[in-house]
mmCIF file of C-alpha atoms and ligand atoms in Angstrom:
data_model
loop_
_atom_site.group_PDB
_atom_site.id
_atom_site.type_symbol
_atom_site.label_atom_id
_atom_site.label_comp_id
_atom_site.label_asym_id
_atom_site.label_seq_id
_atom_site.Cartn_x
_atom_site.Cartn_y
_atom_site.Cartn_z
ATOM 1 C CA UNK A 1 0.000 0.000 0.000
ATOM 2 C CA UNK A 2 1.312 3.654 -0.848
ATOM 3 C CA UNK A 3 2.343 5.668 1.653
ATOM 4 C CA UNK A 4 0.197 8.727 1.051
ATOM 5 C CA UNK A 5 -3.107 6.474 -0.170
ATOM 6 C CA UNK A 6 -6.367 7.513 1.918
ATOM 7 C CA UNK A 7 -4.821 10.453 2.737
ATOM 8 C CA UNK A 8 -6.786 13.902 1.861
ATOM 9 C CA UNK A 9 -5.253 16.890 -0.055
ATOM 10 C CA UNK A 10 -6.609 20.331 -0.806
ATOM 11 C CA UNK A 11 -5.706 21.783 -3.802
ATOM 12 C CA UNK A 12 -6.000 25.149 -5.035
ATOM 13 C CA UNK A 13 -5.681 26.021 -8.637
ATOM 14 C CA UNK A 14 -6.538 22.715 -9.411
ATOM 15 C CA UNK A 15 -8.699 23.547 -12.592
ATOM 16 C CA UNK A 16 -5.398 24.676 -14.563
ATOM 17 C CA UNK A 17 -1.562 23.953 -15.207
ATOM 18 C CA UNK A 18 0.399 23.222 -12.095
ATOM 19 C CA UNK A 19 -2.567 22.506 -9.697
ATOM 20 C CA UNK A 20 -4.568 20.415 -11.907
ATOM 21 C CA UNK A 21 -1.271 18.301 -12.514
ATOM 22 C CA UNK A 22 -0.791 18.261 -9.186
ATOM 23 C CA UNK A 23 -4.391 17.029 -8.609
ATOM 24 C CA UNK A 24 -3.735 14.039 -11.071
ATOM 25 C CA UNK A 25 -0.516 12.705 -9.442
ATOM 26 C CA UNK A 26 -2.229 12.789 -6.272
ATOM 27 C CA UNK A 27 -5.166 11.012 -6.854
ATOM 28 C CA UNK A 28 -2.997 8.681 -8.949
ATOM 29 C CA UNK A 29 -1.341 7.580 -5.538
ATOM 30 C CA UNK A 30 -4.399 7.051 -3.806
ATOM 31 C CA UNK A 31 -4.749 10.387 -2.404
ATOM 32 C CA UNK A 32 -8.066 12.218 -1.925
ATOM 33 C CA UNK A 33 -8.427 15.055 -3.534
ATOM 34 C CA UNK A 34 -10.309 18.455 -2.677
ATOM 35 C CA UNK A 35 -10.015 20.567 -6.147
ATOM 36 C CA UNK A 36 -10.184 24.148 -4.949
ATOM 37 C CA UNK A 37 -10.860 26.993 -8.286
ATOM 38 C CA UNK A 38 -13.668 28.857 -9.661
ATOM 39 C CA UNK A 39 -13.655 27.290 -12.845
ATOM 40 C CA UNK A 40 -16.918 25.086 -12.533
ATOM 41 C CA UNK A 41 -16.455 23.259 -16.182
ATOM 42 C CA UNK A 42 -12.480 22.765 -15.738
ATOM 43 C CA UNK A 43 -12.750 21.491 -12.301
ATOM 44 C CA UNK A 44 -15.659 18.953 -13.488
ATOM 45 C CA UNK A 45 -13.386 17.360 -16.021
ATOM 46 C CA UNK A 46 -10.438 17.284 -13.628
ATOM 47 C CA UNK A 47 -12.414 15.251 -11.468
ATOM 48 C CA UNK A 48 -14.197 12.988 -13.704
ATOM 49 C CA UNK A 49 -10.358 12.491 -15.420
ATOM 50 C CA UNK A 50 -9.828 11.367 -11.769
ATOM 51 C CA UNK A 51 -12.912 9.216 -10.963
ATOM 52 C CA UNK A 52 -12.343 7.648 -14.396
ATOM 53 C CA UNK A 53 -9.052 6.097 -12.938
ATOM 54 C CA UNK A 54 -10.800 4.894 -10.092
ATOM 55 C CA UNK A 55 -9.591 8.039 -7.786
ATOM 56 C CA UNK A 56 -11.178 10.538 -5.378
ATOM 57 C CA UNK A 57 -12.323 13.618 -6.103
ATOM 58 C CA UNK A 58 -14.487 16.421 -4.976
ATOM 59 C CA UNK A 59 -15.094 19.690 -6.315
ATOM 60 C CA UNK A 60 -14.781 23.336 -4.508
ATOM 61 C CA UNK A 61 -16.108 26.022 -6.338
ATOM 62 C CA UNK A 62 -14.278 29.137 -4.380
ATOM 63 C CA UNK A 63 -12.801 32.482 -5.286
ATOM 64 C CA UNK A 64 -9.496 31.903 -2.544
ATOM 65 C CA UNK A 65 -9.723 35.997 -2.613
ATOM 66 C CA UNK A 66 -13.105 35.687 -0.351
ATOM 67 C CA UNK A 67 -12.220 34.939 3.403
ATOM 68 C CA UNK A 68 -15.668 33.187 3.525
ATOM 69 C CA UNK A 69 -15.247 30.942 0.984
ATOM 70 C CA UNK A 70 -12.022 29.767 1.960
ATOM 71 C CA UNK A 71 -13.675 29.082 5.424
ATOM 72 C CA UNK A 72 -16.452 27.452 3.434
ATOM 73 C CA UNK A 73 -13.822 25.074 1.580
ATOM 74 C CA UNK A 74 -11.733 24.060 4.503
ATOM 75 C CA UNK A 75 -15.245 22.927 6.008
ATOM 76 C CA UNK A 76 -16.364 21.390 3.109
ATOM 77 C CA UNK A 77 -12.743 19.415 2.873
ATOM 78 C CA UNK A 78 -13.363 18.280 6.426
ATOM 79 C CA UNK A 79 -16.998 17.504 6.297
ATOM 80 C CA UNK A 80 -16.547 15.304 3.496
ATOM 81 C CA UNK A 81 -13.465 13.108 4.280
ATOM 82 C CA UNK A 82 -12.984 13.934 7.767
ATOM 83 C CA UNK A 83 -9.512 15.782 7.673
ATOM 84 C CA UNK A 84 -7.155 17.560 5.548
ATOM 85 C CA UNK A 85 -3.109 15.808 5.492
ATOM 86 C CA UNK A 86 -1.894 18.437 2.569
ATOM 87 C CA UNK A 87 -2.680 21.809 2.157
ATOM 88 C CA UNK A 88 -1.346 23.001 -1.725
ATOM 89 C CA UNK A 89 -1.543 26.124 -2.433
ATOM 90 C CA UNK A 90 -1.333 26.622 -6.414
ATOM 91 C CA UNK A 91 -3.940 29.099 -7.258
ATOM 92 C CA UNK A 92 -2.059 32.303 -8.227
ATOM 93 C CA UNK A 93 -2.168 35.086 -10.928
ATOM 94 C CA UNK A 94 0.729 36.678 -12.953
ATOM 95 C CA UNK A 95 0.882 40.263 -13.916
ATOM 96 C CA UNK A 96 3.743 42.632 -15.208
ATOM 97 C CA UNK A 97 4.400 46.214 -14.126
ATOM 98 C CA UNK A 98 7.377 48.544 -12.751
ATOM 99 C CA UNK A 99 7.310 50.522 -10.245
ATOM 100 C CA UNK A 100 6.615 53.324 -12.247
ATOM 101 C CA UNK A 101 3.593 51.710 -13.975
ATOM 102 C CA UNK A 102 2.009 49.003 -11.475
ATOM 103 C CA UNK A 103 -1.268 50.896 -9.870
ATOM 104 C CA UNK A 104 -2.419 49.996 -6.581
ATOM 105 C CA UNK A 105 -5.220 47.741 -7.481
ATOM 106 C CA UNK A 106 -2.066 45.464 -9.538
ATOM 107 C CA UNK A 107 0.135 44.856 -6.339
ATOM 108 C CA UNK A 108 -3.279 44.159 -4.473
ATOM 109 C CA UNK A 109 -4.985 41.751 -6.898
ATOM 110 C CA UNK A 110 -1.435 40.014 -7.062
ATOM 111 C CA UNK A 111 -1.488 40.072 -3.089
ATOM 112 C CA UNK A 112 -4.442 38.669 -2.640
ATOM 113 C CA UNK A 113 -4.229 35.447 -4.373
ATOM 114 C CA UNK A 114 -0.731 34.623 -4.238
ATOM 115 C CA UNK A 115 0.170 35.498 -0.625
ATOM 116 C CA UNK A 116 -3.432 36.723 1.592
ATOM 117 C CA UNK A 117 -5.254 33.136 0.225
ATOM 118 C CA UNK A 118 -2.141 31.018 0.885
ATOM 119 C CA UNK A 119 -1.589 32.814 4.868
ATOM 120 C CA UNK A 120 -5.637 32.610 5.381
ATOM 121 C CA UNK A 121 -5.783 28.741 3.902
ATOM 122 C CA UNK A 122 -2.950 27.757 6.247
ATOM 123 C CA UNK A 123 -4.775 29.412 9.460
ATOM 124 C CA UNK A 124 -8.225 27.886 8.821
ATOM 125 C CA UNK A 125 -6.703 24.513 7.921
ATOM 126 C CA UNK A 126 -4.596 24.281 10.548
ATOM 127 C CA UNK A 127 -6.526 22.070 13.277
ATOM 128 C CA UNK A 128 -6.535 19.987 10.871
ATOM 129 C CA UNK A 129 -2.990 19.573 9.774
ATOM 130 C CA UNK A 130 -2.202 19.368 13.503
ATOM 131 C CA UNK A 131 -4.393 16.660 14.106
ATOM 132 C CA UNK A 132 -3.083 14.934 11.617
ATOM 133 C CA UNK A 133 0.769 15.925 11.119
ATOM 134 C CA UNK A 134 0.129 16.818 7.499
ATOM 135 C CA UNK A 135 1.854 19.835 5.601
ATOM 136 C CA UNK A 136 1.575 22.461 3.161
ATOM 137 C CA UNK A 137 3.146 23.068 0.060
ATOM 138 C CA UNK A 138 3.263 26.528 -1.726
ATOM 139 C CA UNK A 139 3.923 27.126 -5.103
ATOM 140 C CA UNK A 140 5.781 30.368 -5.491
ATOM 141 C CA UNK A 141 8.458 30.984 -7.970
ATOM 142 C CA UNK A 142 12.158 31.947 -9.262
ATOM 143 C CA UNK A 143 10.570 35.303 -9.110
ATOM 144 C CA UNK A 144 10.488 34.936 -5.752
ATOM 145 C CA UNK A 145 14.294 34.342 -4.624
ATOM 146 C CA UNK A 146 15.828 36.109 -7.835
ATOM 147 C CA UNK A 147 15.263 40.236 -8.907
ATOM 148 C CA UNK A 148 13.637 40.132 -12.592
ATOM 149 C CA UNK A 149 12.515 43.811 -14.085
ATOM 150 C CA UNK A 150 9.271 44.553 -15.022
ATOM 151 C CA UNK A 151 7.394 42.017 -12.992
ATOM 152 C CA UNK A 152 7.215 43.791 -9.605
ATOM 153 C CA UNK A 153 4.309 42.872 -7.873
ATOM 154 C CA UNK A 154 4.265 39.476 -9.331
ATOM 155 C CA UNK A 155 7.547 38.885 -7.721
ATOM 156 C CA UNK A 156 7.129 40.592 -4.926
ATOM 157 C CA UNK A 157 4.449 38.596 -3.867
ATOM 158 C CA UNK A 158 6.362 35.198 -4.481
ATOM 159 C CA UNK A 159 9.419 36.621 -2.576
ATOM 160 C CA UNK A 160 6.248 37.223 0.564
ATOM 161 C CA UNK A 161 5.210 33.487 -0.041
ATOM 162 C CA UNK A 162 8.563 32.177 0.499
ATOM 163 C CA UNK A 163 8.783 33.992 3.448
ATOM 164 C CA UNK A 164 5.390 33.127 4.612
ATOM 165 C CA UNK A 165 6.863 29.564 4.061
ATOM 166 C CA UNK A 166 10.127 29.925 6.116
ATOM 167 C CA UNK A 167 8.239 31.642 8.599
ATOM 168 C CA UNK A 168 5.444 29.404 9.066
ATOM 169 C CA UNK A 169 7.606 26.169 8.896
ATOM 170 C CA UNK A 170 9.607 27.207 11.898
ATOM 171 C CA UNK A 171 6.218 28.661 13.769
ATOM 172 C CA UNK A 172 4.465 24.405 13.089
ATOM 173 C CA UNK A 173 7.784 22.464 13.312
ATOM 174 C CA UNK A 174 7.153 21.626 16.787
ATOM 175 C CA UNK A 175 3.618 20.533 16.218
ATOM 176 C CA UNK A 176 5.087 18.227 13.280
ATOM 177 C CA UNK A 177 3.745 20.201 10.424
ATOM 178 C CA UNK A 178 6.205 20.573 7.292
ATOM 179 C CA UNK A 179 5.632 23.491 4.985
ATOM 180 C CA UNK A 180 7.729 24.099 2.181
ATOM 181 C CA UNK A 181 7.655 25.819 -1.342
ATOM 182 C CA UNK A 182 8.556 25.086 -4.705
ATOM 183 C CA UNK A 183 10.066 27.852 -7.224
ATOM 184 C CA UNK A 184 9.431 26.717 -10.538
ATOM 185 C CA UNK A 185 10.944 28.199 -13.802
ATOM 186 C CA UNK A 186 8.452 28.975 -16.662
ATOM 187 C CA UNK A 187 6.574 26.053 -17.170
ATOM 188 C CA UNK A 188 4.008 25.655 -19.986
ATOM 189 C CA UNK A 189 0.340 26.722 -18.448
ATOM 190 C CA UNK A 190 -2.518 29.444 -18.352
ATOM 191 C CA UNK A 191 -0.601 31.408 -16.585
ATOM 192 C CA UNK A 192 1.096 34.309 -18.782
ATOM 193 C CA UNK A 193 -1.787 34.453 -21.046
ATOM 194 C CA UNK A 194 -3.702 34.747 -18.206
ATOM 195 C CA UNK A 195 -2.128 37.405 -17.286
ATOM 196 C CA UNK A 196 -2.644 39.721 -20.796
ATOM 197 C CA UNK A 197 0.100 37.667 -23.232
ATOM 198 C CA UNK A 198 -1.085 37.268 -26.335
ATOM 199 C CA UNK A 199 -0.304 33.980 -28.437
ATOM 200 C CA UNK A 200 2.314 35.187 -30.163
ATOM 201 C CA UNK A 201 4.024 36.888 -27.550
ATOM 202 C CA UNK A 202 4.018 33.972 -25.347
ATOM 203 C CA UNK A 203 5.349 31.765 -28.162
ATOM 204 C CA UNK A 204 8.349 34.436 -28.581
ATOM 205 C CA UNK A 205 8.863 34.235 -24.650
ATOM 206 C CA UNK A 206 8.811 30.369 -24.613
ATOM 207 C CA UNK A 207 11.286 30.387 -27.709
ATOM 208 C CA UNK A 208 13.482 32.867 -25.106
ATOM 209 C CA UNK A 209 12.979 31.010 -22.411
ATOM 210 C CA UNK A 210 14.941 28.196 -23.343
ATOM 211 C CA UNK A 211 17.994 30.205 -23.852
ATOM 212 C CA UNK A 212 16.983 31.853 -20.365
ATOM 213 C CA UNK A 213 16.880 28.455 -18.557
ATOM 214 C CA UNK A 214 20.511 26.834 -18.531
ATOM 215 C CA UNK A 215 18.910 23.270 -19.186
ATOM 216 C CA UNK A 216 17.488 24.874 -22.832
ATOM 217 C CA UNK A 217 14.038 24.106 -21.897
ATOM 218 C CA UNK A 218 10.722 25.350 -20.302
ATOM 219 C CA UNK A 219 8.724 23.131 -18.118
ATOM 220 C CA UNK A 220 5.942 21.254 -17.750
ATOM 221 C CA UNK A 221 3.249 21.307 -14.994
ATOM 222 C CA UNK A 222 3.879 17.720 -14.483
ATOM 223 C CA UNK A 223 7.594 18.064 -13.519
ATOM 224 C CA UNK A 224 6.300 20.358 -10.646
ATOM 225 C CA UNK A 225 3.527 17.880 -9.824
ATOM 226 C CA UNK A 226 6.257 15.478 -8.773
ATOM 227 C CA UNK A 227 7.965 17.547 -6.672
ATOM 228 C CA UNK A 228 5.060 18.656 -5.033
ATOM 229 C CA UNK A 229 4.027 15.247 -3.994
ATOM 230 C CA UNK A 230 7.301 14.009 -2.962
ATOM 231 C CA UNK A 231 7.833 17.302 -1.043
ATOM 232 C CA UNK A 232 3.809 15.918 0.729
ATOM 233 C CA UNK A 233 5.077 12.820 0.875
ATOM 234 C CA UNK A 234 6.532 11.066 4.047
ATOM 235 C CA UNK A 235 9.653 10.631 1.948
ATOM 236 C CA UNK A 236 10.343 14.483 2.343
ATOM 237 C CA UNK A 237 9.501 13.874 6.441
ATOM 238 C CA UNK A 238 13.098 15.869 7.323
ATOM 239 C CA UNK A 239 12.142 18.217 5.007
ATOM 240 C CA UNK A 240 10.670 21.742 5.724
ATOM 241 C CA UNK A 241 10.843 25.521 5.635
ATOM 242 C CA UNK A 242 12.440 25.041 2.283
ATOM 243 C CA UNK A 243 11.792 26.978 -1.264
ATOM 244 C CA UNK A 244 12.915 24.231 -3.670
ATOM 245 C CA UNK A 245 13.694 25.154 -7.526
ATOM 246 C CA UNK A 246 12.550 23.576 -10.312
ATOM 247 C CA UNK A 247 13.819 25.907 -12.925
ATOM 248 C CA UNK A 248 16.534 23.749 -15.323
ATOM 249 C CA UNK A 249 18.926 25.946 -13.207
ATOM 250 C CA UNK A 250 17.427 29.377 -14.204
ATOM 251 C CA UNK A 251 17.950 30.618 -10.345
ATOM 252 C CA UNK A 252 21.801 29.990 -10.495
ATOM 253 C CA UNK A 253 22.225 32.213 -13.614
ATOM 254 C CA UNK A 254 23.862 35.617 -13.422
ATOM 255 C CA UNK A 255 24.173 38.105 -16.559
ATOM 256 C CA UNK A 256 27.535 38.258 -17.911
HETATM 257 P P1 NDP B 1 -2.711 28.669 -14.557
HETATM 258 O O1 NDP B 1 -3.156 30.023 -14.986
HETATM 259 O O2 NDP B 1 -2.712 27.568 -15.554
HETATM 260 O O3 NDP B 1 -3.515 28.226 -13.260
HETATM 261 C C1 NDP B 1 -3.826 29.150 -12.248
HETATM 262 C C2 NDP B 1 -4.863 28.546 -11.329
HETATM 263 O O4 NDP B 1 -5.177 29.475 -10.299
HETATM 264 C C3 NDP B 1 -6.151 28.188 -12.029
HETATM 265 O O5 NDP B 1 -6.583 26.929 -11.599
HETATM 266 C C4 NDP B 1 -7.117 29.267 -11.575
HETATM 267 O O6 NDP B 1 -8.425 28.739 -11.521
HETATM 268 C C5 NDP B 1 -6.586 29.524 -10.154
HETATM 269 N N1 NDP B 1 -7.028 30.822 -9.648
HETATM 270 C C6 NDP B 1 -6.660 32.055 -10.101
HETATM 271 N N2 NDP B 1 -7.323 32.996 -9.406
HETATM 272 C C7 NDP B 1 -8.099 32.351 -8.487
HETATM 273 C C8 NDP B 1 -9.005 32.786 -7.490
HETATM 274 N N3 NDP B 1 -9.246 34.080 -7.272
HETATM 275 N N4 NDP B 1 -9.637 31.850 -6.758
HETATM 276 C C9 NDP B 1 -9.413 30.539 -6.954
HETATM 277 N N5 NDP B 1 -8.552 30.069 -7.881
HETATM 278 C C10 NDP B 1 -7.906 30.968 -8.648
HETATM 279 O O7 NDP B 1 -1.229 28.903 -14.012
HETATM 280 P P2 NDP B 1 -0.130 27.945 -13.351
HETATM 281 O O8 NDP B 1 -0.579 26.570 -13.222
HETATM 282 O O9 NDP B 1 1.123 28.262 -14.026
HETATM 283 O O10 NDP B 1 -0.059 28.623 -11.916
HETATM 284 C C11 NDP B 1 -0.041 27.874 -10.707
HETATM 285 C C12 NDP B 1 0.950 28.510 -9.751
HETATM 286 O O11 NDP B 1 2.262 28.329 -10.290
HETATM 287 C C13 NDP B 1 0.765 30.021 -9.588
HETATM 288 O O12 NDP B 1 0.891 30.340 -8.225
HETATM 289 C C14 NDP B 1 1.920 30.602 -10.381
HETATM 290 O O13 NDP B 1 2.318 31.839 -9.881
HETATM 291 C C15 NDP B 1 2.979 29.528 -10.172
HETATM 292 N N6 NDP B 1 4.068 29.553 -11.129
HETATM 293 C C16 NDP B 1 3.834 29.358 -12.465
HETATM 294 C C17 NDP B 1 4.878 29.427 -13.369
HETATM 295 C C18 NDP B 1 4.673 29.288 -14.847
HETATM 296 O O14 NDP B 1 5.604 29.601 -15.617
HETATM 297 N N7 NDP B 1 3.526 28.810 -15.294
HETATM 298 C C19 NDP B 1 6.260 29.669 -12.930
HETATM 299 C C20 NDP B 1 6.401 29.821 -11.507
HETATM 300 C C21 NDP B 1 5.330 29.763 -10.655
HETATM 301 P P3 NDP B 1 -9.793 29.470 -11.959
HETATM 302 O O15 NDP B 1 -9.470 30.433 -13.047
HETATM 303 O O16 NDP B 1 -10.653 28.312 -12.356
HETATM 304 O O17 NDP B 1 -10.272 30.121 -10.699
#
């Protein structure tokens, strides 16, 4: 028997990219899986992907910017399955913007779902992960332990989640909860066209990106979905208060 099957994981984000891969190798190891977004039609195929594979899955409608909905989707979490082992927290947005051009309502939208819905899911959910010694993993970004132009409140709101993580690791360590990050490089999603790319500039700024990433390659939301579950998983059980990259070595680079 798996380690981590019958277990119960929350995931945010789960209707797109890095969350919904996440969602997939969880339930494909027996885990339970709460898919958090507000995506009604995305979320419905992730989970019926899931169920058709003979896995859990339930389905969360919530806008993680609402304090009462994230209440509403810890209790549902709990209600249903009795507990909550893994807290992910994947939903985010992606904007660009200096500090001569970002406007307030940028760096707050950006705050919001990135760092306020990550903090506020921890809080409520942790009863839960103390009762059952189960951990959290974020997913920030290089963004958030390197300096890029032109991205500011994007990255200043990953460099706030890693901190949240360090922070918070050291604050549950005692009570045997793990929480730890992962900084991914670009990886092939929603996310930049999302965020106002069009398709041709995002094809241009994948065709960049490899020379950007040391390795000579973008990645894929499944890479990160592995790391995410081993960093859940009782294998990573030492493990915590770390921001772990995942960027084909993009963080080590320097311009020269
Ligand atoms: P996607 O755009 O593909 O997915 C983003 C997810 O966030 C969707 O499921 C979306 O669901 C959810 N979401 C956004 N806003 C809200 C909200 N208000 N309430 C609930 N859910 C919300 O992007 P990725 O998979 O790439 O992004 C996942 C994480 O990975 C983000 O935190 C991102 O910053 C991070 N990341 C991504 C990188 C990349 O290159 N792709 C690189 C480094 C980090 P819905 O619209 O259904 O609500």
């Amino acid at each position: 028997m798996d380690e981590m099957e019958g277990r119960v994981a929350l995931i945010t984000g789960a209707s797109s990219g890095i969350g919904r891969a996440a969602a997939l190798k969880f339930a494909s190891e027996g885990v339970r899986v709460a898919l958090v977004a507000r995506n009604e039609a995305r979320l419905q195929e992730v989970a019926r992907e899931i169920r058709g594979k003979d896995g859990e899955a339930r389905v969360i409608l919530a806008d993680v910017t609402r304090e009462a909905e994230i209440e509403r989707v810890v209790r549902e979490a709990v209600a249903a399955w009795g507990g909550i082992d893994v807290l992910v927290n994947a939903a985010g947005i992606f904007g660009t913007g200096t500090i001569e051009t970002t406007t307030l309502q940028d760096w707050d939208a950006q705050f919001n779902i990135n760092v306020r819905a990550p903090f506020y899911l921890i809080q409520r959910a942790l009863p839960y992960l103390i009762e059952r010694k189960g951990n959290v993993v974020n997913v920030s970004s290089v963004t958030g332990l390197r300096a890029f132009p032109g991205i500011l409140p994007y990255a200043a709101s990953k460099a706030a989640l890693d901190q949240l993580t360090h922070s918070v690791a050291l604050e549950l360590a005692s009570q045997g909860v793990r929480v730890n990050a992962v900084n991914p490089g670009v990886v092939v999603t929603q996310l930049h066209r999302a965020g106002g790319m069009n398709e041709e500039a995002y094809a241009a700024f994948l065709e960049h990106s490899k020379t950007s990433h040391p390795l000579g390659r973008v990645g894929q939301p499944e890479e990160v979905a592995e790391l995410i579950y081993f960093l859940a998983s009782p294998k990573a059980a030492w493990i915590t208060g770390v921001s772990y990259s995942i960027d084909g070595g993009r963080s080590q680079t320097c311009l020269r």
